[in-house]
């Protein structure tokens, strides 16, 4: 049973455009929702995270939108740049970021920003 | 890389041989994890540890064992490697409300 569903699998966006990646979760006990960015040959790096007490969090060009009633959250990358080309993973945890549950991941989105 | 070192970074081994991967942290965090990453599956939890000698199974633990004799070291052992265990393995640590990953070990079982 996949507890975190991520879409799309791949995404091509023109430079300067907005990249949007969506995730949906099933477990209402989840209380921490991070996004990771991964470049080829590297480990996933924490990009931005949100907790369910807020509906939006912004850090620079990256924004998480969170809809608790719909059990959905999304990553928006504004003014997308070629350097943003990477694989993005959403994740969820029921233990405020790690703990015994670890993280449950979506399957990833391969993002390509075309110059 | 948040004070996480994985070794080796690459390994090729034969089916049926034992393999041990090492994760070393310098953050003194309590929780450590082993994940595997496969195309189309994202990252899946193999085992985790919540302290010295305290470990538990994750989603895909069959064929793997772990040990943690010191806070800083978490070992993942494939007792008898199979081709289905060809993957990229990531160690992660949890502390301060975030989870950080190492650089990964690419394991190929031939």
JSON list of N, CA and C in Angstrom, two decimals, chain B residues 1-30:
[
{"chain": "B", "resi": 1, "resn": "UNK", "atom": "N", "xyz": [26.84, 17.22, 3.93]},
{"chain": "B", "resi": 1, "resn": "UNK", "atom": "CA", "xyz": [26.17, 15.94, 4.10]},
{"chain": "B", "resi": 1, "resn": "UNK", "atom": "C", "xyz": [25.86, 15.65, 5.55]},
{"chain": "B", "resi": 2, "resn": "UNK", "atom": "N", "xyz": [25.69, 16.69, 6.35]},
{"chain": "B", "resi": 2, "resn": "UNK", "atom": "CA", "xyz": [25.20, 16.56, 7.71]},
{"chain": "B", "resi": 2, "resn": "UNK", "atom": "C", "xyz": [25.99, 15.56, 8.52]},
{"chain": "B", "resi": 3, "resn": "UNK", "atom": "N", "xyz": [27.29, 15.43, 8.30]},
{"chain": "B", "resi": 3, "resn": "UNK", "atom": "CA", "xyz": [28.11, 14.57, 9.12]},
{"chain": "B", "resi": 3, "resn": "UNK", "atom": "C", "xyz": [27.81, 13.10, 8.97]},
{"chain": "B", "resi": 4, "resn": "UNK", "atom": "N", "xyz": [27.49, 12.66, 7.77]},
{"chain": "B", "resi": 4, "resn": "UNK", "atom": "CA", "xyz": [27.21, 11.25, 7.51]},
{"chain": "B", "resi": 4, "resn": "UNK", "atom": "C", "xyz": [28.18, 10.75, 6.46]},
{"chain": "B", "resi": 5, "resn": "UNK", "atom": "N", "xyz": [28.84, 9.65, 6.77]},
{"chain": "B", "resi": 5, "resn": "UNK", "atom": "CA", "xyz": [29.78, 9.04, 5.83]},
{"chain": "B", "resi": 5, "resn": "UNK", "atom": "C", "xyz": [29.37, 7.60, 5.59]},
{"chain": "B", "resi": 6, "resn": "UNK", "atom": "N", "xyz": [29.20, 7.26, 4.32]},
{"chain": "B", "resi": 6, "resn": "UNK", "atom": "CA", "xyz": [28.88, 5.88, 3.98]},
{"chain": "B", "resi": 6, "resn": "UNK", "atom": "C", "xyz": [30.08, 5.23, 3.30]},
{"chain": "B", "resi": 7, "resn": "UNK", "atom": "N", "xyz": [30.30, 3.95, 3.61]},
{"chain": "B", "resi": 7, "resn": "UNK", "atom": "CA", "xyz": [31.38, 3.23, 2.95]},
{"chain": "B", "resi": 7, "resn": "UNK", "atom": "C", "xyz": [31.00, 1.76, 2.75]},
{"chain": "B", "resi": 8, "resn": "UNK", "atom": "N", "xyz": [31.41, 1.16, 1.63]},
{"chain": "B", "resi": 8, "resn": "UNK", "atom": "CA", "xyz": [32.06, 1.84, 0.51]},
{"chain": "B", "resi": 8, "resn": "UNK", "atom": "C", "xyz": [31.06, 2.66, -0.28]},
{"chain": "B", "resi": 9, "resn": "UNK", "atom": "N", "xyz": [31.50, 3.42, -1.23]},
{"chain": "B", "resi": 9, "resn": "UNK", "atom": "CA", "xyz": [30.60, 4.18, -2.09]},
{"chain": "B", "resi": 9, "resn": "UNK", "atom": "C", "xyz": [30.11, 3.33, -3.25]},
{"chain": "B", "resi": 10, "resn": "UNK", "atom": "N", "xyz": [30.93, 2.41, -3.67]},
{"chain": "B", "resi": 10, "resn": "UNK", "atom": "CA", "xyz": [30.55, 1.50, -4.75]},
{"chain": "B", "resi": 10, "resn": "UNK", "atom": "C", "xyz": [31.05, 0.11, -4.40]},
{"chain": "B", "resi": 11, "resn": "UNK", "atom": "N", "xyz": [30.25, -0.88, -4.76]},
{"chain": "B", "resi": 11, "resn": "UNK", "atom": "CA", "xyz": [30.68, -2.26, -4.53]},
{"chain": "B", "resi": 11, "resn": "UNK", "atom": "C", "xyz": [30.00, -3.18, -5.52]},
{"chain": "B", "resi": 12, "resn": "UNK", "atom": "N", "xyz": [30.80, -4.11, -6.06]},
{"chain": "B", "resi": 12, "resn": "UNK", "atom": "CA", "xyz": [30.27, -5.17, -6.90]},
{"chain": "B", "resi": 12, "resn": "UNK", "atom": "C", "xyz": [30.57, -6.48, -6.18]},
{"chain": "B", "resi": 13, "resn": "UNK", "atom": "N", "xyz": [29.56, -7.29, -6.03]},
{"chain": "B", "resi": 13, "resn": "UNK", "atom": "CA", "xyz": [29.73, -8.55, -5.32]},
{"chain": "B", "resi": 13, "resn": "UNK", "atom": "C", "xyz": [29.01, -9.67, -6.05]},
{"chain": "B", "resi": 14, "resn": "UNK", "atom": "N", "xyz": [29.34, -10.89, -5.70]},
{"chain": "B", "resi": 14, "resn": "UNK", "atom": "CA", "xyz": [28.72, -12.04, -6.36]},
{"chain": "B", "resi": 14, "resn": "UNK", "atom": "C", "xyz": [27.53, -12.54, -5.55]},
{"chain": "B", "resi": 15, "resn": "UNK", "atom": "N", "xyz": [26.59, -13.11, -6.27]},
{"chain": "B", "resi": 15, "resn": "UNK", "atom": "CA", "xyz": [25.42, -13.71, -5.62]},
{"chain": "B", "resi": 15, "resn": "UNK", "atom": "C", "xyz": [25.86, -14.73, -4.59]},
{"chain": "B", "resi": 16, "resn": "UNK", "atom": "N", "xyz": [25.22, -14.65, -3.42]},
{"chain": "B", "resi": 16, "resn": "UNK", "atom": "CA", "xyz": [25.50, -15.60, -2.36]},
{"chain": "B", "resi": 16, "resn": "UNK", "atom": "C", "xyz": [26.56, -15.17, -1.37]},
{"chain": "B", "resi": 17, "resn": "UNK", "atom": "N", "xyz": [27.27, -14.10, -1.65]},
{"chain": "B", "resi": 17, "resn": "UNK", "atom": "CA", "xyz": [28.31, -13.64, -0.73]},
{"chain": "B", "resi": 17, "resn": "UNK", "atom": "C", "xyz": [27.73, -12.66, 0.29]},
{"chain": "B", "resi": 18, "resn": "UNK", "atom": "N", "xyz": [28.31, -12.60, 1.48]},
{"chain": "B", "resi": 18, "resn": "UNK", "atom": "CA", "xyz": [27.86, -11.61, 2.46]},
{"chain": "B", "resi": 18, "resn": "UNK", "atom": "C", "xyz": [28.46, -10.24, 2.15]},
{"chain": "B", "resi": 19, "resn": "UNK", "atom": "N", "xyz": [27.69, -9.21, 2.45]},
{"chain": "B", "resi": 19, "resn": "UNK", "atom": "CA", "xyz": [28.13, -7.83, 2.20]},
{"chain": "B", "resi": 19, "resn": "UNK", "atom": "C", "xyz": [27.73, -6.98, 3.40]},
{"chain": "B", "resi": 20, "resn": "UNK", "atom": "N", "xyz": [28.64, -6.12, 3.84]},
{"chain": "B", "resi": 20, "resn": "UNK", "atom": "CA", "xyz": [28.32, -5.17, 4.91]},
{"chain": "B", "resi": 20, "resn": "UNK", "atom": "C", "xyz": [28.59, -3.76, 4.46]},
{"chain": "B", "resi": 21, "resn": "UNK", "atom": "N", "xyz": [27.59, -2.93, 4.64]},
{"chain": "B", "resi": 21, "resn": "UNK", "atom": "CA", "xyz": [27.71, -1.50, 4.35]},
{"chain": "B", "resi": 21, "resn": "UNK", "atom": "C", "xyz": [27.75, -0.74, 5.67]},
{"chain": "B", "resi": 22, "resn": "UNK", "atom": "N", "xyz": [28.58, 0.31, 5.69]},
{"chain": "B", "resi": 22, "resn": "UNK", "atom": "CA", "xyz": [28.77, 1.05, 6.93]},
{"chain": "B", "resi": 22, "resn": "UNK", "atom": "C", "xyz": [28.27, 2.48, 6.81]},
{"chain": "B", "resi": 23, "resn": "UNK", "atom": "N", "xyz": [27.67, 2.94, 7.89]},
{"chain": "B", "resi": 23, "resn": "UNK", "atom": "CA", "xyz": [27.24, 4.33, 8.00]},
{"chain": "B", "resi": 23, "resn": "UNK", "atom": "C", "xyz": [27.83, 4.91, 9.28]},
{"chain": "B", "resi": 24, "resn": "UNK", "atom": "N", "xyz": [28.51, 6.02, 9.16]},
{"chain": "B", "resi": 24, "resn": "UNK", "atom": "CA", "xyz": [29.14, 6.67, 10.31]},
{"chain": "B", "resi": 24, "resn": "UNK", "atom": "C", "xyz": [28.63, 8.10, 10.41]},
{"chain": "B", "resi": 25, "resn": "UNK", "atom": "N", "xyz": [28.18, 8.51, 11.59]},
{"chain": "B", "resi": 25, "resn": "UNK", "atom": "CA", "xyz": [27.69, 9.87, 11.78]},
{"chain": "B", "resi": 25, "resn": "UNK", "atom": "C", "xyz": [28.52, 10.58, 12.86]},
{"chain": "B", "resi": 26, "resn": "UNK", "atom": "N", "xyz": [28.63, 11.87, 12.72]},
{"chain": "B", "resi": 26, "resn": "UNK", "atom": "CA", "xyz": [29.35, 12.68, 13.70]},
{"chain": "B", "resi": 26, "resn": "UNK", "atom": "C", "xyz": [28.42, 13.62, 14.45]},
{"chain": "B", "resi": 27, "resn": "UNK", "atom": "N", "xyz": [27.10, 13.42, 14.30]},
{"chain": "B", "resi": 27, "resn": "UNK", "atom": "CA", "xyz": [26.11, 14.34, 14.88]},
{"chain": "B", "resi": 27, "resn": "UNK", "atom": "C", "xyz": [25.57, 13.87, 16.23]},
{"chain": "B", "resi": 28, "resn": "UNK", "atom": "N", "xyz": [25.91, 12.67, 16.63]},
{"chain": "B", "resi": 28, "resn": "UNK", "atom": "CA", "xyz": [25.44, 12.10, 17.89]},
{"chain": "B", "resi": 28, "resn": "UNK", "atom": "C", "xyz": [23.91, 12.00, 17.94]},
{"chain": "B", "resi": 29, "resn": "UNK", "atom": "N", "xyz": [23.30, 11.77, 16.76]},
{"chain": "B", "resi": 29, "resn": "UNK", "atom": "CA", "xyz": [21.85, 11.62, 16.71]},
{"chain": "B", "resi": 29, "resn": "UNK", "atom": "C", "xyz": [21.44, 10.22, 17.12]},
{"chain": "B", "resi": 30, "resn": "UNK", "atom": "N", "xyz": [20.26, 10.17, 17.73]},
{"chain": "B", "resi": 30, "resn": "UNK", "atom": "CA", "xyz": [19.77, 8.88, 18.24]},
{"chain": "B", "resi": 30, "resn": "UNK", "atom": "C", "xyz": [19.29, 7.96, 17.12]}
]
